Coordinates of C-alpha atoms and ligand atoms in Angstrom, one line a residue:
M29 CA 167.1 45.4 56.0
H30 CA 164.5 42.6 55.8
R31 CA 166.1 39.2 55.1
R32 CA 164.2 38.6 51.8
Q33 CA 165.2 42.1 50.4
F34 CA 168.8 41.4 51.4
V35 CA 168.9 38.0 49.8
L36 CA 167.3 39.3 46.6
G37 CA 169.6 42.3 46.6
A38 CA 172.6 40.0 47.0
L39 CA 171.4 37.8 44.1
G40 CA 170.8 40.9 42.0
A41 CA 174.4 42.1 42.6
G42 CA 175.4 40.3 39.4
L43 CA 176.5 37.2 41.2
T44 CA 178.5 35.1 38.9
A45 CA 178.4 31.4 39.0
G46 CA 181.5 29.6 40.5
S47 CA 183.9 27.6 38.4
A48 CA 182.6 24.7 36.4
P49 CA 180.8 22.4 38.8
A50 CA 182.9 19.4 39.8
F51 CA 179.9 17.2 40.5
A52 CA 177.1 18.4 38.2
Q53 CA 178.1 15.5 35.9
A54 CA 178.2 13.0 38.7
G55 CA 178.2 9.5 37.3
P56 CA 175.2 7.4 36.3
K57 CA 174.5 6.9 39.9
E58 CA 173.1 10.4 40.2
C59 CA 169.3 10.1 40.8
T60 CA 167.4 12.6 38.7
R61 CA 165.4 13.7 41.7
A62 CA 168.4 14.5 43.8
A63 CA 169.2 17.8 42.2
I64 CA 172.1 18.4 44.5
P65 CA 174.5 15.4 44.9
F66 CA 174.6 14.0 48.4
G67 CA 177.6 12.3 49.9
A68 CA 179.4 11.2 53.0
A69 CA 182.8 10.8 54.6
I70 CA 183.8 7.1 54.3
R71 CA 185.8 4.7 56.4
V72 CA 187.3 2.6 53.7
D73 CA 187.8 -0.6 55.7
L74 CA 184.1 -0.7 56.6
L75 CA 183.2 -0.8 52.9
R76 CA 185.0 -4.2 52.9
D77 CA 184.1 -5.5 56.4
D78 CA 180.5 -4.2 57.0
Q79 CA 177.9 -5.1 54.4
E80 CA 175.2 -2.9 56.1
Y81 CA 177.6 0.1 55.9
R82 CA 178.4 -0.6 52.3
R83 CA 174.7 -0.9 51.4
A84 CA 173.9 2.4 53.1
V85 CA 176.7 4.2 51.2
L86 CA 175.6 2.6 47.9
G87 CA 171.9 3.4 48.6
H88 CA 172.3 7.1 49.6
C89 CA 175.6 8.5 48.2
Q90 CA 176.5 10.0 44.8
L91 CA 179.8 11.2 46.1
V92 CA 182.3 10.1 48.7
V93 CA 185.3 11.5 50.6
G94 CA 187.8 9.6 52.8
E95 CA 187.3 10.4 56.4
G96 CA 191.0 9.3 56.6
G97 CA 193.4 8.0 54.0
L98 CA 194.5 11.3 52.6
K99 CA 195.4 12.9 55.9
W100 CA 199.1 13.1 56.3
F101 CA 199.2 10.7 59.3
D102 CA 197.6 8.0 57.2
L103 CA 199.4 8.8 53.9
R104 CA 202.9 9.6 55.1
P105 CA 204.1 7.5 58.0
E106 CA 207.7 8.4 57.0
A107 CA 209.2 11.3 55.1
D108 CA 210.1 9.2 52.1
K109 CA 207.0 6.9 52.2
F110 CA 203.5 7.4 50.7
V111 CA 200.8 4.8 51.6
F112 CA 198.0 5.2 49.0
D113 CA 196.1 2.0 49.9
Q114 CA 193.0 3.7 51.5
P115 CA 192.5 6.5 48.8
D116 CA 193.1 4.0 46.0
R117 CA 190.5 1.6 47.4
L118 CA 188.0 4.4 47.9
L119 CA 188.5 5.7 44.4
A120 CA 188.1 2.2 43.0
F121 CA 184.8 1.9 44.9
A122 CA 183.6 5.3 43.6
D123 CA 184.6 4.5 40.0
A124 CA 182.9 1.0 40.2
N125 CA 179.7 2.5 41.5
G126 CA 179.2 5.7 39.5
M127 CA 180.2 8.0 42.3
R128 CA 182.7 10.9 42.4
M129 CA 185.4 11.2 45.1
R130 CA 186.5 14.4 46.9
G131 CA 190.2 14.7 48.1
H132 CA 190.5 15.7 51.7
T133 CA 193.0 17.4 52.5
L134 CA 196.4 18.6 51.3
A135 CA 197.4 21.2 53.9
W136 CA 196.0 21.1 57.4
Y137 CA 197.3 21.9 60.9
A138 CA 196.2 18.5 62.3
A139 CA 196.8 14.8 61.7
M140 CA 200.5 15.5 60.9
P141 CA 203.0 12.6 61.4
K142 CA 205.8 13.1 64.0
W143 CA 208.6 13.4 61.4
T144 CA 207.1 16.7 60.2
E145 CA 208.0 18.2 63.6
A146 CA 211.6 18.3 62.4
I147 CA 210.8 20.7 59.6
S148 CA 212.2 24.0 60.8
T149 CA 212.7 26.4 57.9
K150 CA 210.5 28.1 55.3
K151 CA 212.5 26.5 52.5
E152 CA 212.1 23.0 53.9
A153 CA 208.4 23.5 54.6
E154 CA 207.8 24.7 51.0
R155 CA 209.8 21.8 49.6
V156 CA 207.8 19.2 51.6
L157 CA 204.5 20.8 50.8
Y158 CA 205.3 21.0 47.1
E159 CA 206.5 17.4 47.1
H160 CA 203.3 16.3 48.8
I161 CA 201.0 18.1 46.3
D162 CA 203.0 17.0 43.3
T163 CA 202.9 13.3 44.4
V164 CA 199.4 13.1 45.7
V165 CA 197.5 15.3 43.3
G166 CA 199.7 14.0 40.5
R167 CA 198.6 10.4 41.3
Y168 CA 194.9 11.2 41.1
K169 CA 195.0 13.8 38.3
G170 CA 191.8 13.8 36.3
R171 CA 190.3 11.2 38.7
I172 CA 189.6 13.3 41.9
P173 CA 187.7 16.3 40.6
S174 CA 187.6 18.4 43.8
W175 CA 190.3 18.9 46.5
D176 CA 190.2 20.5 49.9
V177 CA 193.5 22.2 49.2
V178 CA 193.8 24.0 52.5
N179 CA 191.7 23.0 55.5
E180 CA 190.8 25.2 58.6
A181 CA 193.4 27.9 57.8
V182 CA 191.6 30.7 59.8
S183 CA 191.9 30.8 63.6
E184 CA 188.8 29.5 65.5
D185 CA 188.9 32.8 67.4
P186 CA 190.5 35.2 65.0
T187 CA 191.8 38.7 66.1
A188 CA 193.3 41.4 64.0
E189 CA 196.7 40.4 65.2
T190 CA 196.2 36.6 64.7
P191 CA 193.6 35.9 62.1
M192 CA 195.2 32.6 61.0
R193 CA 195.3 29.3 62.8
K194 CA 198.7 28.0 64.0
S195 CA 200.1 25.3 61.8
I196 CA 203.5 24.1 60.5
W197 CA 202.6 25.9 57.3
Q198 CA 201.5 29.1 58.9
D199 CA 204.4 29.2 61.3
L200 CA 207.1 28.6 58.7
I201 CA 205.7 30.0 55.5
G202 CA 203.2 32.5 56.8
T203 CA 199.7 33.2 55.3
Q204 CA 201.3 32.9 51.9
H205 CA 201.2 29.1 52.3
V206 CA 197.5 29.2 51.3
E207 CA 198.4 30.8 47.9
L208 CA 201.4 28.5 47.4
A209 CA 199.2 25.4 48.0
F210 CA 196.5 26.5 45.6
R211 CA 198.8 27.6 42.8
R212 CA 200.8 24.3 43.1
T213 CA 197.7 22.2 43.0
A214 CA 196.4 24.1 40.0
A215 CA 199.7 23.5 38.2
V216 CA 199.5 19.8 38.9
D217 CA 195.8 19.3 38.0
P218 CA 194.5 22.4 36.1
K219 CA 191.0 20.8 35.8
A220 CA 190.5 20.1 39.4
Q221 CA 188.1 22.2 41.5
L222 CA 190.2 23.8 44.3
V223 CA 188.4 24.4 47.6
L224 CA 189.2 26.3 50.8
N225 CA 187.5 24.4 53.6
D226 CA 186.6 25.7 57.1
F227 CA 184.0 25.7 59.9
G228 CA 182.7 27.9 62.7
F229 CA 180.6 30.4 60.8
E230 CA 177.2 29.3 61.7
N231 CA 176.0 30.9 64.9
P232 CA 175.0 34.4 66.1
T233 CA 178.1 34.8 68.3
D234 CA 181.0 37.2 68.3
R235 CA 183.3 34.3 67.6
C236 CA 181.4 33.3 64.5
R237 CA 181.1 36.9 63.3
A238 CA 184.9 37.4 63.8
K239 CA 185.5 34.1 61.9
R240 CA 183.3 35.1 59.0
A241 CA 185.0 38.5 58.7
A242 CA 188.5 37.0 58.9
F243 CA 187.7 34.3 56.4
L244 CA 186.2 36.8 54.0
R245 CA 189.4 38.9 54.2
L246 CA 191.5 35.9 53.4
V247 CA 189.3 34.9 50.5
R248 CA 189.2 38.5 49.0
N249 CA 192.9 38.7 49.3
L250 CA 193.4 35.4 47.4
K251 CA 190.9 36.4 44.7
D252 CA 192.4 39.9 44.3
R253 CA 195.8 38.2 43.7
G254 CA 194.3 35.8 41.1
V255 CA 194.9 32.7 43.2
P256 CA 193.1 29.7 41.5
L257 CA 190.5 29.3 44.2
H258 CA 187.2 27.9 42.8
A259 CA 185.0 27.0 45.7
I260 CA 184.4 27.3 49.4
G261 CA 183.8 24.3 51.6
L262 CA 181.5 25.1 54.5
Q263 CA 182.1 22.1 56.8
G264 CA 178.9 22.5 58.8
H265 CA 179.8 20.9 62.1
L266 CA 176.9 22.5 63.8
P267 CA 176.7 22.9 67.6
G268 CA 173.2 21.5 68.3
E269 CA 172.5 23.8 71.3
Q270 CA 173.1 27.0 69.3
E271 CA 170.8 28.9 67.0
I272 CA 171.8 29.1 63.3
D273 CA 172.6 32.7 62.2
K274 CA 170.7 32.5 59.0
D275 CA 171.3 36.1 58.0
G276 CA 175.0 35.8 58.9
I277 CA 175.4 32.7 56.8
S278 CA 173.4 34.1 53.9
R279 CA 175.6 37.3 53.9
L280 CA 178.7 35.2 54.0
V281 CA 177.5 33.0 51.1
A282 CA 176.4 36.1 49.1
E283 CA 179.8 37.7 49.5
L284 CA 181.6 34.4 48.5
H285 CA 179.3 33.7 45.6
G286 CA 179.7 37.3 44.5
M287 CA 183.4 36.6 44.1
G288 CA 182.5 33.9 41.6
L289 CA 183.0 31.0 44.1
S290 CA 181.0 27.9 44.2
I291 CA 179.8 26.6 47.6
L292 CA 180.0 23.1 48.9
V293 CA 178.7 21.7 52.3
T294 CA 181.6 19.4 53.1
E295 CA 181.3 17.9 56.6
L296 CA 177.7 18.3 57.8
D297 CA 176.8 16.8 61.2
V298 CA 175.1 18.2 64.3
I299 CA 177.0 18.0 67.6
D300 CA 174.4 16.9 70.0
D301 CA 176.4 16.6 73.3
K302 CA 174.4 19.5 74.9
L303 CA 171.0 18.5 73.5
P304 CA 168.3 16.7 75.5
R305 CA 168.7 13.0 76.1
D306 CA 165.3 12.1 74.7
R307 CA 166.1 10.8 71.2
A308 CA 162.9 11.9 69.4
I309 CA 163.4 15.5 70.7
R310 CA 167.1 15.4 70.0
D311 CA 166.7 14.1 66.5
E312 CA 164.2 16.9 65.7
I313 CA 166.5 19.6 67.0
V314 CA 169.4 18.1 65.0
A315 CA 167.3 18.1 61.8
S316 CA 166.1 21.7 62.5
R317 CA 169.7 23.0 62.8
A318 CA 170.7 21.4 59.5
R319 CA 167.5 22.6 57.8
A320 CA 168.2 26.2 58.9
F321 CA 171.9 26.0 57.9
L322 CA 171.1 24.5 54.4
Q323 CA 168.3 27.0 53.8
A324 CA 170.5 30.0 54.7
I325 CA 172.8 28.8 52.0
G326 CA 170.1 27.8 49.6
D327 CA 168.4 31.2 49.9
V328 CA 171.5 32.7 48.1
C329 CA 172.8 29.9 45.9
R330 CA 172.6 26.2 45.1
P331 CA 175.5 24.4 46.8
E332 CA 177.2 22.0 44.5
A333 CA 177.1 19.1 47.0
V334 CA 175.9 18.3 50.5
V335 CA 178.3 15.9 52.3
T336 CA 177.9 14.7 55.8
W337 CA 180.9 13.7 57.9
G338 CA 179.9 10.0 58.1
I339 CA 176.6 8.4 57.2
T340 CA 175.5 6.5 60.4
D341 CA 175.6 7.3 64.1
Q342 CA 177.4 4.0 64.6
F343 CA 180.6 5.5 63.1
T344 CA 181.1 9.1 63.9
W345 CA 184.0 11.2 65.0
V346 CA 181.8 13.3 67.3
P347 CA 182.4 11.4 70.6
I348 CA 186.2 11.9 70.2
W349 CA 185.6 15.5 71.3
F350 CA 182.0 15.8 72.3
R351 CA 181.0 12.7 74.2
R352 CA 177.7 13.2 76.1
K353 CA 178.0 13.5 79.9
D354 CA 175.0 11.2 80.3
G355 CA 176.8 8.5 78.3
D356 CA 174.1 8.3 75.7
P357 CA 175.6 7.7 72.2
N358 CA 175.8 10.8 70.0
R359 CA 173.2 11.1 67.2
P360 CA 174.8 13.6 64.7
L361 CA 174.3 11.9 61.4
P362 CA 171.5 11.1 58.8
L363 CA 171.1 7.4 59.7
D364 CA 170.9 6.0 63.2
A365 CA 173.2 3.2 64.5
N366 CA 170.9 0.7 62.9
Y367 CA 171.0 2.5 59.5
R368 CA 167.4 3.8 59.9
P369 CA 166.9 7.2 58.3
K370 CA 166.4 10.0 60.9
P371 CA 164.7 13.4 60.6
L372 CA 168.1 14.7 59.6
M373 CA 168.1 12.5 56.5
R374 CA 164.6 13.8 55.6
A375 CA 165.7 17.4 56.0
I376 CA 168.7 16.8 53.7
Q377 CA 166.6 15.1 51.1
E378 CA 164.0 17.8 51.1
F379 CA 166.7 20.3 50.5
T380 CA 168.7 18.5 47.9
R381 CA 165.6 17.5 45.9
A382 CA 163.9 20.9 46.4
K383 CA 166.7 22.6 44.4
A384 CA 165.8 20.8 41.2
Ligands
XIL401 C1 188.5 13.9 61.7 C2 188.2 12.4 61.5 O1 186.8 12.3 61.5 C3 188.8 11.6 62.7 O2 188.5 10.2 62.5 C4 190.2 11.9 62.8 O3 190.7 11.2 63.9 C5 190.5 13.4 62.9 O4 190.0 14.1 61.8 N1 187.3 18.7 60.4 C6 188.0 18.1 59.4 C7 188.1 16.6 59.3 O5 188.3 18.7 58.4 O6 189.3 16.2 58.6 C8 188.2 16.0 60.7 O7 188.1 14.6 60.6 C9 187.0 16.5 61.5 C10 187.0 18.0 61.7

């Protein structure tokens, strides 16, 4: 089937819109030309300590998400201690500047503090997860409009036997932990947009095809059981050396949107460790991957937001795992290390504005 026919067919399948958009009414900051709100993952201390960083966030972003702060290892150093300093400061910054804040994330396999290793029963795991959601979502009720409730629940290399990623939640509660987390979050803040966030869908590989299939099975099961799941977060950590599977992504998005789910791009960056060293060539390839990814989504539905995982190459998580062998700094983000816009920023702006 030709791509265009497929896409129009998918649209004609009576796709229903997702839940009420969480960011359509972004604060006064929203520029009328930027039809789709743009945002970035933020390192809160840099807002205070680095004026160029702060200016870049103020100049480009309509929404923000904490790169840290709401991860368990930041938030819960001890079982009976919550440290809200970072998310409180980010929310205050967002409120003061007409921006909205996303909450990331309530249940994940990673960034867990050591004390959680002592949790050994289903009953204890449920109690701790509920206590976390009640405390954290309760604190920001009505002020954080969208939560990544469960992050990266599906295995990176799913099989029929093990579709789900190993985590304290999956090990002790099972796949039902996803439903429990969503239902508890909805009970605490019935107006929040509840998002299932994941990555690894984007390329024409067996691994990505298996991931898309396993993810869709999980989502269909949740929706069939009436779980309050409102939107899907496509993280968008794109391997720069790999083609984008536009048809594969458009089919995934059409299926998800057909279930009444909104779509958000939540962590876009392009991992350039295997791309040419030449910066002009590399930057163009980075932009082309993002453009193809966004277009594959946009051909089916308007994503509610496009969020990059950082705003400047000066501060990116990418070298933690994908440092270049030639030692050249990674260039995964919309602004270079000196805050100059790159082709990736232009590709994002063309997309967000084109959807007016
Ligand atoms: C990463 C942060 O960027 C790092 O600073 C931190 O050390 C680990 O977590 N997918 C996610 C994000 O959902 O939460 C991760 O963020 C990057 C991968």
